[in-house]
Structures are given as C-alpha cells and as structure tokens.
PDB file of C-alpha atoms in Angstrom:
ATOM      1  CA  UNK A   1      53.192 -36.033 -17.185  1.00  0.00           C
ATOM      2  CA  UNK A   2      49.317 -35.963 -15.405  1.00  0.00           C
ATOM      3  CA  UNK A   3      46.716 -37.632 -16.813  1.00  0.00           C
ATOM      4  CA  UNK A   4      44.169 -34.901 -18.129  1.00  0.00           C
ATOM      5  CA  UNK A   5      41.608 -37.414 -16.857  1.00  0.00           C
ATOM      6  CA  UNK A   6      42.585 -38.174 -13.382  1.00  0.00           C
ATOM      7  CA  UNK A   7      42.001 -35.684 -10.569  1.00  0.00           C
ATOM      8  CA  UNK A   8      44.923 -34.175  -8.525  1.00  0.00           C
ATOM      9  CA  UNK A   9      43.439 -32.851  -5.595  1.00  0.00           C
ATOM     10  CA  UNK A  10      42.293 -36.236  -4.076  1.00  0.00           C
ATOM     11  CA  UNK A  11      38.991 -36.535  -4.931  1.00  0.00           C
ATOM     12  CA  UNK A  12      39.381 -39.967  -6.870  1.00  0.00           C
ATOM     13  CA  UNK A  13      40.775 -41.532  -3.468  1.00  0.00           C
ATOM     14  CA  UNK A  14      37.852 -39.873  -1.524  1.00  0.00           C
ATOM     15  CA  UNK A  15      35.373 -41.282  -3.530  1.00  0.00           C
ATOM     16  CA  UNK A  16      36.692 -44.887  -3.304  1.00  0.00           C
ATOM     17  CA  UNK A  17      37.102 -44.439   0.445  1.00  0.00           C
ATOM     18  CA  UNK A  18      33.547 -43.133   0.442  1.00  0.00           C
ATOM     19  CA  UNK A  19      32.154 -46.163  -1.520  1.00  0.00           C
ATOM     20  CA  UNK A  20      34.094 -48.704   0.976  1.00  0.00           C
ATOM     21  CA  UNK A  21      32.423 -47.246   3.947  1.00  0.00           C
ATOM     22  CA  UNK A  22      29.170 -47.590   1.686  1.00  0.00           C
ATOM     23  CA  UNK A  23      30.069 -51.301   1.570  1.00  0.00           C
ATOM     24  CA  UNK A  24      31.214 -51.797   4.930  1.00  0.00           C
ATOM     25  CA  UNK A  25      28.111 -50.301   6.311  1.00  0.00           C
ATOM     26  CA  UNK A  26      25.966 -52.485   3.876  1.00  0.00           C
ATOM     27  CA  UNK A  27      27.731 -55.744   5.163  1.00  0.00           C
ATOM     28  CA  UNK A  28      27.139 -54.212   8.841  1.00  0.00           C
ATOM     29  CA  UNK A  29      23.445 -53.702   8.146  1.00  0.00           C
ATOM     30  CA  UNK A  30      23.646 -57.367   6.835  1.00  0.00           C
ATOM     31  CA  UNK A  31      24.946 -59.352   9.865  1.00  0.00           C
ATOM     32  CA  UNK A  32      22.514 -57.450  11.953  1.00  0.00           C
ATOM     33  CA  UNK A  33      19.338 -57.469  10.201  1.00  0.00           C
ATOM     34  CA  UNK A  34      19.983 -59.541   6.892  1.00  0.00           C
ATOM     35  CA  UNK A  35      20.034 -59.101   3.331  1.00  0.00           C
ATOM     36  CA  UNK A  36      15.920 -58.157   3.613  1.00  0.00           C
ATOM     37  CA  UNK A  37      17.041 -55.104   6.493  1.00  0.00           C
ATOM     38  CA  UNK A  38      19.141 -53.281   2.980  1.00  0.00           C
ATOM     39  CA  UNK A  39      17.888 -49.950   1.897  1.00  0.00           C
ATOM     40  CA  UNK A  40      19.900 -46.577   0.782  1.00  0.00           C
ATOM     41  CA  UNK A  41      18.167 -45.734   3.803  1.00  0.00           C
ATOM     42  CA  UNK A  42      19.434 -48.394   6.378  1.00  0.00           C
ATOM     43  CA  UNK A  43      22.613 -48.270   4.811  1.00  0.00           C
ATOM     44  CA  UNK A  44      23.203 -44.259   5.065  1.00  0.00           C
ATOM     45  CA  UNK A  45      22.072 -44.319   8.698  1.00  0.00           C
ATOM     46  CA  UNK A  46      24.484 -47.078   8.953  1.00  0.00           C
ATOM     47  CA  UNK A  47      27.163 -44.880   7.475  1.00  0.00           C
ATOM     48  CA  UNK A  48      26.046 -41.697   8.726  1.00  0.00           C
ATOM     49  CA  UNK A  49      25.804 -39.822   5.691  1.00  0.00           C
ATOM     50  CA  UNK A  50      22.877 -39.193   3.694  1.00  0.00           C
ATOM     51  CA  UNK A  51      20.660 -41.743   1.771  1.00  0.00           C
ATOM     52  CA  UNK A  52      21.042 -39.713  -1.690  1.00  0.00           C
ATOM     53  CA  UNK A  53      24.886 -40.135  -1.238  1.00  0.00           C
ATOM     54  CA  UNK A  54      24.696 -43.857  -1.337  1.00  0.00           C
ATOM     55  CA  UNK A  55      22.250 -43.637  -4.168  1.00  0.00           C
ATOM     56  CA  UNK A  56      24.977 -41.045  -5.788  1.00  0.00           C
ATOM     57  CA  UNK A  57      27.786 -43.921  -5.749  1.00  0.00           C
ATOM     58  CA  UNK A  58      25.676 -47.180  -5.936  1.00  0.00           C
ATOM     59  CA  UNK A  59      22.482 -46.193  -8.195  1.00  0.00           C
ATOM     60  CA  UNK A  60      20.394 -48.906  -7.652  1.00  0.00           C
ATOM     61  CA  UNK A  61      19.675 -51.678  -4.307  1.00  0.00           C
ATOM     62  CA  UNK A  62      21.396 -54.217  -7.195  1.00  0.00           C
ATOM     63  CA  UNK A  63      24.316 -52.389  -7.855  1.00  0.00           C
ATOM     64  CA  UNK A  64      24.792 -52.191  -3.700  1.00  0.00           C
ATOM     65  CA  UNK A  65      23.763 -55.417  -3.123  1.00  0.00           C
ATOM     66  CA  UNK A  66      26.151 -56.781  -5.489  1.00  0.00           C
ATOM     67  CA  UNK A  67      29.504 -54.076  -4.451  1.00  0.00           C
ATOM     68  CA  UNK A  68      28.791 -55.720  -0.910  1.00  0.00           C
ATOM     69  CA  UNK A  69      28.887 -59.767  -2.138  1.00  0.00           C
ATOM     70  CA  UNK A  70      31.768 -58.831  -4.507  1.00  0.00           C
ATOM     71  CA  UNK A  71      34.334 -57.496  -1.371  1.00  0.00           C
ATOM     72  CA  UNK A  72      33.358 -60.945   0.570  1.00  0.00           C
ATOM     73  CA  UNK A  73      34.002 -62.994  -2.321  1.00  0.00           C
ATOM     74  CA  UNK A  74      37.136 -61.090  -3.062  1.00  0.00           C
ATOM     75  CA  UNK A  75      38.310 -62.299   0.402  1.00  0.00           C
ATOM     76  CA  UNK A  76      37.308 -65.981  -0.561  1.00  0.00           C
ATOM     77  CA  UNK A  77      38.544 -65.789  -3.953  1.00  0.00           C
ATOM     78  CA  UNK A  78      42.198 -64.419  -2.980  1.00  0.00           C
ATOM     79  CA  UNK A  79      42.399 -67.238  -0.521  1.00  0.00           C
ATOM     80  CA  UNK A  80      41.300 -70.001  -2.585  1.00  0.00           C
ATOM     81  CA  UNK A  81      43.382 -68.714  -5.391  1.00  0.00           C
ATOM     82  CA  UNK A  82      46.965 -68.481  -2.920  1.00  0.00           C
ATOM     83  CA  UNK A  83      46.014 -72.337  -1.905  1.00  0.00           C
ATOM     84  CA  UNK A  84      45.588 -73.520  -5.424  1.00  0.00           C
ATOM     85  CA  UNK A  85      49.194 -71.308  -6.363  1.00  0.00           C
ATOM     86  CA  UNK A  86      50.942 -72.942  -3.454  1.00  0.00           C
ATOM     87  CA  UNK A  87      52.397 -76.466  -2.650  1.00  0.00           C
ATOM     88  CA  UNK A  88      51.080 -78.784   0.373  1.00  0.00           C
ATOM     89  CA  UNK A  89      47.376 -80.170   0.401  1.00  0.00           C
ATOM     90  CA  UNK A  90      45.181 -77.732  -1.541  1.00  0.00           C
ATOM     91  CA  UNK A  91      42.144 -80.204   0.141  1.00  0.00           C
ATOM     92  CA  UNK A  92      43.301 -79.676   3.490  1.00  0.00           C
ATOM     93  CA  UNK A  93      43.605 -75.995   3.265  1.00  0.00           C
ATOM     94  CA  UNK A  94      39.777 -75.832   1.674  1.00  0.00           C
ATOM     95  CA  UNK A  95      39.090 -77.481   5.248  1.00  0.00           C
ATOM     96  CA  UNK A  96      40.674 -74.779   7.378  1.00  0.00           C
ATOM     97  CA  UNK A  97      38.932 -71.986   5.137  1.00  0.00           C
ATOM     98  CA  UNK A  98      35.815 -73.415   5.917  1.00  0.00           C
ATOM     99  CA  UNK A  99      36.269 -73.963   9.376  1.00  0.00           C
ATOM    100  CA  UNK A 100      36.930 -70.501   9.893  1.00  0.00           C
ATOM    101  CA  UNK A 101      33.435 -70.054   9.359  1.00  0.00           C
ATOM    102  CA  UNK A 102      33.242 -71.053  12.977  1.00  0.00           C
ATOM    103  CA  UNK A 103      35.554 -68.901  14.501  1.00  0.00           C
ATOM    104  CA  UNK A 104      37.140 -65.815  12.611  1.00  0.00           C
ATOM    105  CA  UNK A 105      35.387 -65.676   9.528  1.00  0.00           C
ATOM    106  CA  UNK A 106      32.097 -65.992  10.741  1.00  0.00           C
ATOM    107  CA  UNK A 107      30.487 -62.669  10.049  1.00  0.00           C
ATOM    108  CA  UNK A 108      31.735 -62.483   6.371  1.00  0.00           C
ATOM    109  CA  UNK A 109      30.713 -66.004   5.955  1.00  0.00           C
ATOM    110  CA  UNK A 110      27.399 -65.541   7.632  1.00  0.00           C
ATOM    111  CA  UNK A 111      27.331 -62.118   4.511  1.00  0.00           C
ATOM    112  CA  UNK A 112      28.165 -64.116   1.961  1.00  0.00           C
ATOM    113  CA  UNK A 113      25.675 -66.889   2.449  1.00  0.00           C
ATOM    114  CA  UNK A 114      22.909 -64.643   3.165  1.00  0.00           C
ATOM    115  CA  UNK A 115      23.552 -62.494   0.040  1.00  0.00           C
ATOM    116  CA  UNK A 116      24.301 -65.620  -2.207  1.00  0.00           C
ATOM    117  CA  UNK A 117      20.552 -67.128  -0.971  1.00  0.00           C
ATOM    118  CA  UNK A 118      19.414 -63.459  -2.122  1.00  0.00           C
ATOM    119  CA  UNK A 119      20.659 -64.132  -5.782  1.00  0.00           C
ATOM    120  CA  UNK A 120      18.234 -66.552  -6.246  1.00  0.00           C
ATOM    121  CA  UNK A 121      15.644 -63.723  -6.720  1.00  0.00           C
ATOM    122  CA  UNK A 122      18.486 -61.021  -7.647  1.00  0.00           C
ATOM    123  CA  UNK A 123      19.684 -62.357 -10.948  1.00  0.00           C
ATOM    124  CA  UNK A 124      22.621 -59.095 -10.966  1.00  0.00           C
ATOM    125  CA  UNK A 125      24.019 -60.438  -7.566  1.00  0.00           C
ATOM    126  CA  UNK A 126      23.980 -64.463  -9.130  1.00  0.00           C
ATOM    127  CA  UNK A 127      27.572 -63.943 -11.437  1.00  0.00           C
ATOM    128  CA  UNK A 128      28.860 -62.915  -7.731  1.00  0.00           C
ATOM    129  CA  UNK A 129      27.591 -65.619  -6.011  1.00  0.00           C
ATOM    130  CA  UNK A 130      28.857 -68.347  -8.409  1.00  0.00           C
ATOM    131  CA  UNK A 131      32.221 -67.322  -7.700  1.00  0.00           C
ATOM    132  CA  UNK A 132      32.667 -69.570  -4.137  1.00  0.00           C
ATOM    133  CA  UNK A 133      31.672 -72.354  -5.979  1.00  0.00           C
ATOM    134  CA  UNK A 134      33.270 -71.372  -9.592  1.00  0.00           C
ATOM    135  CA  UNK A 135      36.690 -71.147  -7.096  1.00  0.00           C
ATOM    136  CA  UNK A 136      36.401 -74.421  -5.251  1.00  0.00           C
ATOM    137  CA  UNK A 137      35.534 -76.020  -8.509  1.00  0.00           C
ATOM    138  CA  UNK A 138      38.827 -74.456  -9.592  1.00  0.00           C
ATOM    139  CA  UNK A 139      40.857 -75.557  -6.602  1.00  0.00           C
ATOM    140  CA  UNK A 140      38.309 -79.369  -6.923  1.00  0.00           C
ATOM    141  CA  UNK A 141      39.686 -79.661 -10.341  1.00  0.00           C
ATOM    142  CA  UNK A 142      43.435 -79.454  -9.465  1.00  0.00           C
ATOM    143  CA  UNK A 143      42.887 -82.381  -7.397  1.00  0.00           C
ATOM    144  CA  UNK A 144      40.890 -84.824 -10.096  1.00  0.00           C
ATOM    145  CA  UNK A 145      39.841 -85.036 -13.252  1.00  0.00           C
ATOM    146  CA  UNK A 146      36.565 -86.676 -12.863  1.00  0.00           C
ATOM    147  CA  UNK A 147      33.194 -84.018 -12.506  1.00  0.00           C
ATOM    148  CA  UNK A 148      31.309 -85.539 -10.991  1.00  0.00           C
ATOM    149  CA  UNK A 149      34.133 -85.713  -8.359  1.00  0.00           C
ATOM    150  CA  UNK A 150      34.438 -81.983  -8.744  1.00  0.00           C
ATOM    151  CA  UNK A 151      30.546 -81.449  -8.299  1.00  0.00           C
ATOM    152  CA  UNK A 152      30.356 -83.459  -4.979  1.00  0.00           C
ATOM    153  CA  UNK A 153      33.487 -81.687  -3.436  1.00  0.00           C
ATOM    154  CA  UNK A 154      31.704 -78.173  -4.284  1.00  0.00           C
ATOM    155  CA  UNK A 155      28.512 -79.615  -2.976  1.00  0.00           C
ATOM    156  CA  UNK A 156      30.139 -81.093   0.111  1.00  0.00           C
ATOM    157  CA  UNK A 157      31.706 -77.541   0.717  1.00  0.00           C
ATOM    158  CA  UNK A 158      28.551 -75.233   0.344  1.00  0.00           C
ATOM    159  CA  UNK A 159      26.685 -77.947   2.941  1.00  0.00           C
ATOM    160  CA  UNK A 160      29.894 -77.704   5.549  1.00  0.00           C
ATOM    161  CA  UNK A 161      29.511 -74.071   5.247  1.00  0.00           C
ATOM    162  CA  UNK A 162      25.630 -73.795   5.933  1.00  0.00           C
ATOM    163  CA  UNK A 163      25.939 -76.607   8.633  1.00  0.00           C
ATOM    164  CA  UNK A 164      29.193 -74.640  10.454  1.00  0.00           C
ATOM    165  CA  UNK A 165      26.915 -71.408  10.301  1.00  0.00           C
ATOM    166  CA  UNK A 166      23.642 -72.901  11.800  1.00  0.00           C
ATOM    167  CA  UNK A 167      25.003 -74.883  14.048  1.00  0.00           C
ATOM    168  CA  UNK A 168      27.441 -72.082  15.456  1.00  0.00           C
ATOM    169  CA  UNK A 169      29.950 -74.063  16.999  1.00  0.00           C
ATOM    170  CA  UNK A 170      33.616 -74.879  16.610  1.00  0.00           C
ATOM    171  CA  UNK A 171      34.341 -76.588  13.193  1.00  0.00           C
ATOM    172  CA  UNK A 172      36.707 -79.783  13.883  1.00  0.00           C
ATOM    173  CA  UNK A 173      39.005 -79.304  10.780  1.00  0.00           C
ATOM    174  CA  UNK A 174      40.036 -83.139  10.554  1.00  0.00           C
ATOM    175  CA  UNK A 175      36.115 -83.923  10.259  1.00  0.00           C
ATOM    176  CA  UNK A 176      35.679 -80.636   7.720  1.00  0.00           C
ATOM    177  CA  UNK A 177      39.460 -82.259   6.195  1.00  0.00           C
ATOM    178  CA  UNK A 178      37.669 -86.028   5.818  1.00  0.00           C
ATOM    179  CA  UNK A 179      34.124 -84.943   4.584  1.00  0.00           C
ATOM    180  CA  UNK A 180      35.850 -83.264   1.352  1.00  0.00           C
ATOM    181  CA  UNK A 181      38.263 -86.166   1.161  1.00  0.00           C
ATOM    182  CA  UNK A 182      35.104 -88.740   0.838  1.00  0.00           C
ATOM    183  CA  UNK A 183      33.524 -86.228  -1.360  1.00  0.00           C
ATOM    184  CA  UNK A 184      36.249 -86.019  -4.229  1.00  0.00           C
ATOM    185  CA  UNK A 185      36.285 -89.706  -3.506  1.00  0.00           C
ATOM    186  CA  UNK A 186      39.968 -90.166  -4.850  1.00  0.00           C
ATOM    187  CA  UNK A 187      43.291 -90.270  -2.827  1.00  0.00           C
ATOM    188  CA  UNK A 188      44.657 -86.905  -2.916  1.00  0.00           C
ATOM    189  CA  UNK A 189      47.600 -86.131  -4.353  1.00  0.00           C
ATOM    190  CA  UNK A 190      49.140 -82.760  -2.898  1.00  0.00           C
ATOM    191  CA  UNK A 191      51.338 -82.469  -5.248  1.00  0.00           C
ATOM    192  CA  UNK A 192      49.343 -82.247  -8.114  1.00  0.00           C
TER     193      UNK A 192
END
C-alpha cells in the first residue's frame, strides 16, 4: 500500500539529489574562497542553477551554512563512531584520522575547520561544530575515566588538526599516535 504522503513519480529523490549538489557546491565554494566567499549567489553559480533555487531548499545563509558542516561531520562522526565499535587501538586509529588531514582528507578537513571557526559568530552552525569534539570526547572517554584526561586528548586533537592544515605537509602518524598518547596521559588499554 503507498503512502498518501510520499510522491511516486520521483520527485522526493530529485529534491534530495538537488539539495546534495546544493551542498557539494557550498563546500566547493568553501575550499576555494572560504566560509566568508558563501552566498545563494556564489553557491548557485557554483551549482549552475539559479540563486532562488538554493534559497527554495536552504531558506536562509544559516540553514546552508549549517547542511554543508553537517555532511563533513557526518564523514567524521561515522568514522570515529566505527573506531570506537571496533577492537584494536581506538587511540591509534584517532591518529590516522587525523593524519589524513595531510593527505586524503584534506579538503573536507580544511571545510570543516573553516566552518567550525565560523560558528563562533553563527550560533545555528555551533551544535554542528561541537560534534568533532563531542565524538573524540566519546572515543577519549572509552580510553579513561579521568576529564581532565578526556579534555587534553580533545584539545591535543583540534591543535594536530589546525597544525597538519597550516603547515600542509605529510602528517607522521607515530608523532600524531604519541602526541594523543601524552595527552590522555595514561597507558592505553586497547581493549577497553
């Protein structure tokens, strides 16, 4: 039996493919010009549609703003979650996901830093931009009980991420690996 509600011909699954090339266009207007360089406008031309269409599916610069930070921290969330679901050394893997800021993950990491900096003056995009640190908090807490423990290895994690992206060079994972390791300040147990 259909769903009075839900549309048969398509158009729900246009309309979400329509709002994802909204989003990737936004995170493309991002890593070229920065979080300052987003408009309806500069995001249309990105897209190649026209500016009342993104203003149709994302009303306000918020509401696009924050559609763009949540599909990077989606990414970041998904991964942090499968390390703190799987066995091995939760610690180690927090190392090579912030290492890929060097390499493969660069421009979503360069997005997500330069949108999370805008929700200091954006408080809609700030719930979005806790979530890196809500997640390695998460993933922190597996490891030890103590907070303040938990509070340095999220600090020492935000400040590998900003120094990988400005210095734009190849992140040494063992270094990355013994930074977080002197920042939780415990042995690690990888079982836990």
């Amino acid at each position: 039996m259909e769903d009075a509600g839900e549309p048969t011909d398509g158009r729900r699954a246009r309309g979400q493919r329509r709002r994802a090339e909204i989003i990737d266009a936004t995170l493309a207007v991002v890593k070229r010009d920065g979080a300052a360089g987003v408009s309806h406008r500069t995001v249309a031309a990105e897209a190649g549609i026209p500016a009342s269409l993104s203003a149709y599916y994302f009303a306000t610069l918020d509401d696009l703003l924050v559609a763009a930070l949540s599909s990077v921290a989606d990414v970041y969330t998904k991964r942090i979650r499968e390390l703190i679901d799987r066995p091995g050394d939760r610690l180690r893997g927090l190392a090579e996901l912030i290492a890929e800021s060097a390499g493969t993950g660069r421009e979503r990491a360069l997005a997500e830093r330069e949108l999370s900096t805008l929700a200091a003056r954006r408080p809609a995009l700030q719930p979005v931009a806790r979530s890196w640190r809500d997640n390695v908090a998460e993933l922190a807490s597996t490891l030890t009980d103590d907070p303040q423990a938990i509070a340095a290895l999220v600090a020492a994690s935000d400040g590998l991420c900003t120094a990988i992206l400005i210095d734009n060079a190849p992140a040494d994972i063992d270094y990355v690996y013994g930074v977080l390791r002197r920042a939780l300040g415990v042995e690690v147990d990888a079982s836990r």
